[in-house]
PDB file of C-alpha atoms in Angstrom:
ATOM      1  CA  MET A 263     221.885 -31.834  45.640  1.00  0.00           C
ATOM      2  CA  CYS A 264     222.224 -29.053  48.245  1.00  0.00           C
ATOM      3  CA  THR A 265     223.686 -29.774  51.670  1.00  0.00           C
ATOM      4  CA  THR A 266     222.490 -26.520  53.285  1.00  0.00           C
ATOM      5  CA  ALA A 267     219.021 -25.550  54.530  1.00  0.00           C
ATOM      6  CA  THR A 268     218.931 -22.530  52.208  1.00  0.00           C
ATOM      7  CA  SER A 269     220.681 -22.844  48.875  1.00  0.00           C
ATOM      8  CA  GLN A 270     222.184 -19.962  46.944  1.00  0.00           C
ATOM      9  CA  GLY A 271     220.025 -20.924  43.997  1.00  0.00           C
ATOM     10  CA  VAL A 272     222.960 -21.586  41.703  1.00  0.00           C
ATOM     11  CA  VAL A 273     223.612 -24.794  39.774  1.00  0.00           C
ATOM     12  CA  MET A 274     226.778 -25.552  37.870  1.00  0.00           C
ATOM     13  CA  VAL A 275     227.853 -28.425  35.658  1.00  0.00           C
ATOM     14  CA  ALA A 276     231.589 -28.698  35.122  1.00  0.00           C
ATOM     15  CA  ARG A 277     234.241 -31.142  33.989  1.00  0.00           C
ATOM     16  CA  MET A 278     236.717 -32.623  36.435  1.00  0.00           C
ATOM     17  CA  PHE A 279     239.931 -30.611  36.446  1.00  0.00           C
ATOM     18  CA  GLU A 280     242.821 -31.827  34.315  1.00  0.00           C
ATOM     19  CA  GLU A 281     246.253 -31.538  35.877  1.00  0.00           C
ATOM     20  CA  ARG A 282     248.727 -29.193  34.160  1.00  0.00           C
ATOM     21  CA  ALA A 283     252.455 -28.592  34.720  1.00  0.00           C
ATOM     22  CA  CYS A 284     253.135 -26.647  37.941  1.00  0.00           C
ATOM     23  CA  ARG A 285     254.602 -23.199  37.844  1.00  0.00           C
ATOM     24  CA  GLY A 286     256.108 -21.209  40.713  1.00  0.00           C
ATOM     25  CA  ARG A 287     253.561 -20.025  43.292  1.00  0.00           C
ATOM     26  CA  VAL A 288     252.189 -23.201  44.822  1.00  0.00           C
ATOM     27  CA  VAL A 289     250.146 -24.045  47.903  1.00  0.00           C
ATOM     28  CA  ALA A 290     250.463 -27.636  49.127  1.00  0.00           C
ATOM     29  CA  LEU A 291     248.114 -29.128  51.706  1.00  0.00           C
ATOM     30  CA  ASP A 292     249.443 -31.995  53.791  1.00  0.00           C
ATOM     31  CA  GLY A 293     246.518 -33.963  55.211  1.00  0.00           C
ATOM     32  CA  VAL A 294     244.110 -31.021  55.631  1.00  0.00           C
ATOM     33  CA  THR A 295     240.701 -32.639  56.138  1.00  0.00           C
ATOM     34  CA  ASP A 296     238.404 -29.748  57.041  1.00  0.00           C
ATOM     35  CA  PRO A 297     236.392 -28.760  53.932  1.00  0.00           C
ATOM     36  CA  GLY A 298     235.909 -25.190  55.110  1.00  0.00           C
ATOM     37  CA  ASN A 299     239.646 -24.720  55.547  1.00  0.00           C
ATOM     38  CA  VAL A 300     240.451 -26.236  52.151  1.00  0.00           C
ATOM     39  CA  GLY A 301     237.859 -24.070  50.374  1.00  0.00           C
ATOM     40  CA  THR A 302     239.058 -20.930  52.137  1.00  0.00           C
ATOM     41  CA  ILE A 303     242.703 -21.736  51.292  1.00  0.00           C
ATOM     42  CA  ILE A 304     241.719 -22.218  47.645  1.00  0.00           C
ATOM     43  CA  ARG A 305     239.953 -18.864  47.600  1.00  0.00           C
ATOM     44  CA  THR A 306     242.860 -17.112  49.305  1.00  0.00           C
ATOM     45  CA  ALA A 307     245.456 -18.750  47.064  1.00  0.00           C
ATOM     46  CA  ALA A 308     243.609 -17.580  43.960  1.00  0.00           C
ATOM     47  CA  TRP A 309     243.302 -14.065  45.453  1.00  0.00           C
ATOM     48  CA  PHE A 310     247.047 -13.854  45.926  1.00  0.00           C
ATOM     49  CA  GLY A 311     247.843 -15.109  42.410  1.00  0.00           C
ATOM     50  CA  CYS A 312     248.930 -18.644  43.202  1.00  0.00           C
ATOM     51  CA  THR A 313     249.044 -20.975  40.225  1.00  0.00           C
ATOM     52  CA  ASP A 314     248.748 -24.441  41.710  1.00  0.00           C
ATOM     53  CA  LEU A 315     247.203 -26.334  44.632  1.00  0.00           C
ATOM     54  CA  VAL A 316     248.674 -29.678  45.635  1.00  0.00           C
ATOM     55  CA  LEU A 317     246.742 -32.065  47.883  1.00  0.00           C
ATOM     56  CA  SER A 318     248.294 -35.082  49.582  1.00  0.00           C
ATOM     57  CA  ASP A 319     246.494 -38.314  50.326  1.00  0.00           C
ATOM     58  CA  GLY A 320     244.312 -37.749  53.363  1.00  0.00           C
ATOM     59  CA  CYS A 321     243.081 -34.311  52.251  1.00  0.00           C
ATOM     60  CA  VAL A 322     239.379 -33.741  51.837  1.00  0.00           C
ATOM     61  CA  ASP A 323     238.022 -34.204  48.298  1.00  0.00           C
ATOM     62  CA  ILE A 324     238.054 -30.851  46.469  1.00  0.00           C
ATOM     63  CA  TYR A 325     234.654 -31.692  45.005  1.00  0.00           C
ATOM     64  CA  ASN A 326     233.128 -31.904  48.491  1.00  0.00           C
ATOM     65  CA  PRO A 327     230.173 -29.477  48.483  1.00  0.00           C
ATOM     66  CA  LYS A 328     231.557 -27.546  51.464  1.00  0.00           C
ATOM     67  CA  VAL A 329     234.961 -27.115  49.734  1.00  0.00           C
ATOM     68  CA  VAL A 330     233.284 -25.909  46.551  1.00  0.00           C
ATOM     69  CA  ARG A 331     231.048 -23.465  48.464  1.00  0.00           C
ATOM     70  CA  ALA A 332     233.908 -22.071  50.614  1.00  0.00           C
ATOM     71  CA  SER A 333     236.098 -21.609  47.549  1.00  0.00           C
ATOM     72  CA  ALA A 334     233.476 -19.193  46.129  1.00  0.00           C
ATOM     73  CA  GLY A 335     234.290 -20.112  42.536  1.00  0.00           C
ATOM     74  CA  ALA A 336     238.064 -19.868  42.947  1.00  0.00           C
ATOM     75  CA  LEU A 337     238.500 -23.618  42.472  1.00  0.00           C
ATOM     76  CA  ALA A 338     238.645 -23.154  38.685  1.00  0.00           C
ATOM     77  CA  ALA A 339     241.439 -20.563  38.980  1.00  0.00           C
ATOM     78  CA  LEU A 340     244.088 -23.057  40.201  1.00  0.00           C
ATOM     79  CA  ASN A 341     245.821 -26.068  38.690  1.00  0.00           C
ATOM     80  CA  ILE A 342     244.785 -28.920  41.041  1.00  0.00           C
ATOM     81  CA  VAL A 343     247.406 -31.632  41.647  1.00  0.00           C
ATOM     82  CA  ARG A 344     246.975 -34.780  43.754  1.00  0.00           C
ATOM     83  CA  ARG A 345     250.013 -36.693  45.042  1.00  0.00           C
ATOM     84  CA  ALA A 346     250.482 -39.446  47.587  1.00  0.00           C
ATOM     85  CA  SER A 347     252.663 -37.074  49.607  1.00  0.00           C
ATOM     86  CA  ILE A 348     253.869 -33.492  49.466  1.00  0.00           C
ATOM     87  CA  ALA A 349     257.421 -34.839  49.739  1.00  0.00           C
ATOM     88  CA  GLU A 350     256.871 -36.759  46.488  1.00  0.00           C
ATOM     89  CA  PHE A 351     255.628 -33.584  44.835  1.00  0.00           C
ATOM     90  CA  LEU A 352     258.619 -31.531  46.046  1.00  0.00           C
ATOM     91  CA  ASP A 353     261.050 -34.225  44.863  1.00  0.00           C
ATOM     92  CA  ALA A 354     259.569 -33.874  41.365  1.00  0.00           C
ATOM     93  CA  HIS A 355     259.773 -30.056  41.492  1.00  0.00           C
ATOM     94  CA  PRO A 356     263.240 -29.158  42.824  1.00  0.00           C
ATOM     95  CA  HIS A 357     262.886 -25.569  41.553  1.00  0.00           C
ATOM     96  CA  LEU A 358     260.302 -24.892  44.302  1.00  0.00           C
ATOM     97  CA  GLN A 359     261.560 -23.633  47.684  1.00  0.00           C
ATOM     98  CA  PRO A 360     259.361 -25.021  50.467  1.00  0.00           C
ATOM     99  CA  VAL A 361     257.897 -22.485  52.918  1.00  0.00           C
ATOM    100  CA  ILE A 362     256.359 -24.526  55.736  1.00  0.00           C
ATOM    101  CA  ALA A 363     253.777 -23.287  58.229  1.00  0.00           C
ATOM    102  CA  VAL A 364     254.872 -24.573  61.648  1.00  0.00           C
ATOM    103  CA  ALA A 365     253.429 -24.048  65.127  1.00  0.00           C
ATOM    104  CA  HIS A 366     256.747 -23.197  66.813  1.00  0.00           C
ATOM    105  CA  ASP A 367     260.359 -22.152  66.147  1.00  0.00           C
ATOM    106  CA  GLY A 368     259.874 -20.633  62.684  1.00  0.00           C
ATOM    107  CA  VAL A 369     260.578 -17.135  61.434  1.00  0.00           C
ATOM    108  CA  ALA A 370     257.823 -14.500  61.555  1.00  0.00           C
ATOM    109  CA  PRO A 371     255.909 -13.999  58.303  1.00  0.00           C
ATOM    110  CA  ALA A 372     257.106 -10.386  58.003  1.00  0.00           C
ATOM    111  CA  SER A 373     260.731 -11.534  57.873  1.00  0.00           C
ATOM    112  CA  ILE A 374     260.286 -13.927  54.941  1.00  0.00           C
ATOM    113  CA  GLU A 375     262.456 -13.211  51.944  1.00  0.00           C
ATOM    114  CA  PRO A 376     260.440 -15.144  49.360  1.00  0.00           C
ATOM    115  CA  PRO A 377     262.317 -17.072  46.726  1.00  0.00           C
ATOM    116  CA  GLU A 378     261.249 -16.639  43.103  1.00  0.00           C
ATOM    117  CA  ASN A 379     259.489 -20.033  43.072  1.00  0.00           C
ATOM    118  CA  TRP A 380     257.960 -21.153  46.324  1.00  0.00           C
ATOM    119  CA  CYS A 381     255.616 -23.795  47.673  1.00  0.00           C
ATOM    120  CA  LEU A 382     253.706 -22.939  50.852  1.00  0.00           C
ATOM    121  CA  VAL A 383     253.087 -26.159  52.765  1.00  0.00           C
ATOM    122  CA  VAL A 384     250.228 -26.213  55.281  1.00  0.00           C
ATOM    123  CA  GLY A 385     249.445 -29.224  57.456  1.00  0.00           C
ATOM    124  CA  SER A 386     246.351 -30.324  59.261  1.00  0.00           C
ATOM    125  CA  GLU A 387     245.286 -28.544  62.430  1.00  0.00           C
ATOM    126  CA  ALA A 388     245.496 -31.757  64.437  1.00  0.00           C
ATOM    127  CA  HIS A 389     248.908 -32.990  63.280  1.00  0.00           C
ATOM    128  CA  GLY A 390     250.685 -30.204  61.385  1.00  0.00           C
ATOM    129  CA  VAL A 391     252.924 -31.172  58.479  1.00  0.00           C
ATOM    130  CA  SER A 392     254.497 -34.620  58.298  1.00  0.00           C
ATOM    131  CA  ALA A 393     257.827 -35.314  60.008  1.00  0.00           C
ATOM    132  CA  GLU A 394     259.262 -36.147  56.573  1.00  0.00           C
ATOM    133  CA  LEU A 395     258.600 -32.581  55.426  1.00  0.00           C
ATOM    134  CA  LEU A 396     260.034 -31.074  58.605  1.00  0.00           C
ATOM    135  CA  ARG A 397     263.364 -32.832  57.926  1.00  0.00           C
ATOM    136  CA  ARG A 398     263.737 -31.066  54.567  1.00  0.00           C
ATOM    137  CA  PRO A 399     265.591 -27.822  54.001  1.00  0.00           C
ATOM    138  CA  ALA A 400     262.870 -25.168  54.060  1.00  0.00           C
ATOM    139  CA  VAL A 401     261.849 -21.761  55.362  1.00  0.00           C
ATOM    140  CA  ASN A 402     259.801 -22.586  58.461  1.00  0.00           C
ATOM    141  CA  VAL A 403     257.275 -19.885  59.339  1.00  0.00           C
ATOM    142  CA  THR A 404     255.487 -19.365  62.649  1.00  0.00           C
ATOM    143  CA  ILE A 405     252.829 -16.722  63.212  1.00  0.00           C
ATOM    144  CA  PRO A 406     253.534 -15.201  66.633  1.00  0.00           C
ATOM    145  CA  GLY A 407     250.506 -14.931  68.871  1.00  0.00           C
ATOM    146  CA  LEU A 408     249.916 -11.818  70.915  1.00  0.00           C
ATOM    147  CA  VAL A 409     247.601 -13.325  73.530  1.00  0.00           C
ATOM    148  CA  SER A 410     248.032 -16.677  75.246  1.00  0.00           C
ATOM    149  CA  ALA A 411     244.273 -17.219  75.636  1.00  0.00           C
ATOM    150  CA  VAL A 412     244.185 -18.768  72.131  1.00  0.00           C
ATOM    151  CA  GLU A 413     246.329 -21.806  71.432  1.00  0.00           C
ATOM    152  CA  SER A 414     246.517 -21.599  67.666  1.00  0.00           C
ATOM    153  CA  LEU A 415     245.039 -20.389  64.373  1.00  0.00           C
ATOM    154  CA  ASN A 416     243.170 -22.637  62.003  1.00  0.00           C
ATOM    155  CA  ALA A 417     244.915 -23.806  58.836  1.00  0.00           C
ATOM    156  CA  ALA A 418     243.087 -21.383  56.542  1.00  0.00           C
ATOM    157  CA  VAL A 419     243.863 -18.327  58.676  1.00  0.00           C
ATOM    158  CA  ALA A 420     247.532 -19.320  58.974  1.00  0.00           C
ATOM    159  CA  ALA A 421     247.774 -19.918  55.212  1.00  0.00           C
ATOM    160  CA  SER A 422     246.152 -16.531  54.514  1.00  0.00           C
ATOM    161  CA  ILE A 423     248.585 -14.627  56.719  1.00  0.00           C
ATOM    162  CA  ILE A 424     251.627 -16.359  55.229  1.00  0.00           C
ATOM    163  CA  LEU A 425     250.355 -15.879  51.636  1.00  0.00           C
ATOM    164  CA  TYR A 426     249.951 -12.185  52.379  1.00  0.00           C
ATOM    165  CA  ALA A 427     253.516 -12.030  53.694  1.00  0.00           C
ATOM    166  CA  LEU A 428     254.918 -13.918  50.698  1.00  0.00           C
ATOM    167  CA  ASN A 429     253.206 -11.461  48.363  1.00  0.00           C
ATOM    168  CA  ALA A 430     253.960  -8.302  50.346  1.00  0.00           C
ATOM    169  CA  GLN A 431     257.675  -9.028  50.007  1.00  0.00           C
ATOM    170  CA  THR A 432     257.654  -9.559  46.230  1.00  0.00           C
TER     171      THR A 432
END
């Protein structure tokens, strides 16, 4: 039942989450497979008042023990939505302005002027967001690095910085 050497001594029984209608502060994960990243993004999204989490096919299962542990209980604070693709989700929710985390050629997080209803899209560390999403009209955001010794940030850290920026501007 426990996948770690030392458990926290807590047991929980819960129902599977039922999908509700999405509102206006959404985080969408495009193929993010690392359970620690997904759990941390869930926790951070809940901290910053996001309402919904969308997962594309290829994302790690949100009931993975590492996701649940990394989310630190925040999993229940978000409406969880699964779609074949983030593009499909955005097509069904035209009121949401995509804000896409990209490795290069985006605006700095501090310069974001957040729309009223936004959807932060974060891709996998290995592949980023899909080419289909990059062709859409969106606010592309790049976190500028200060030292060239590190190639990139992980998906959870990048999402956290951008979520802070989206909330600092509102």
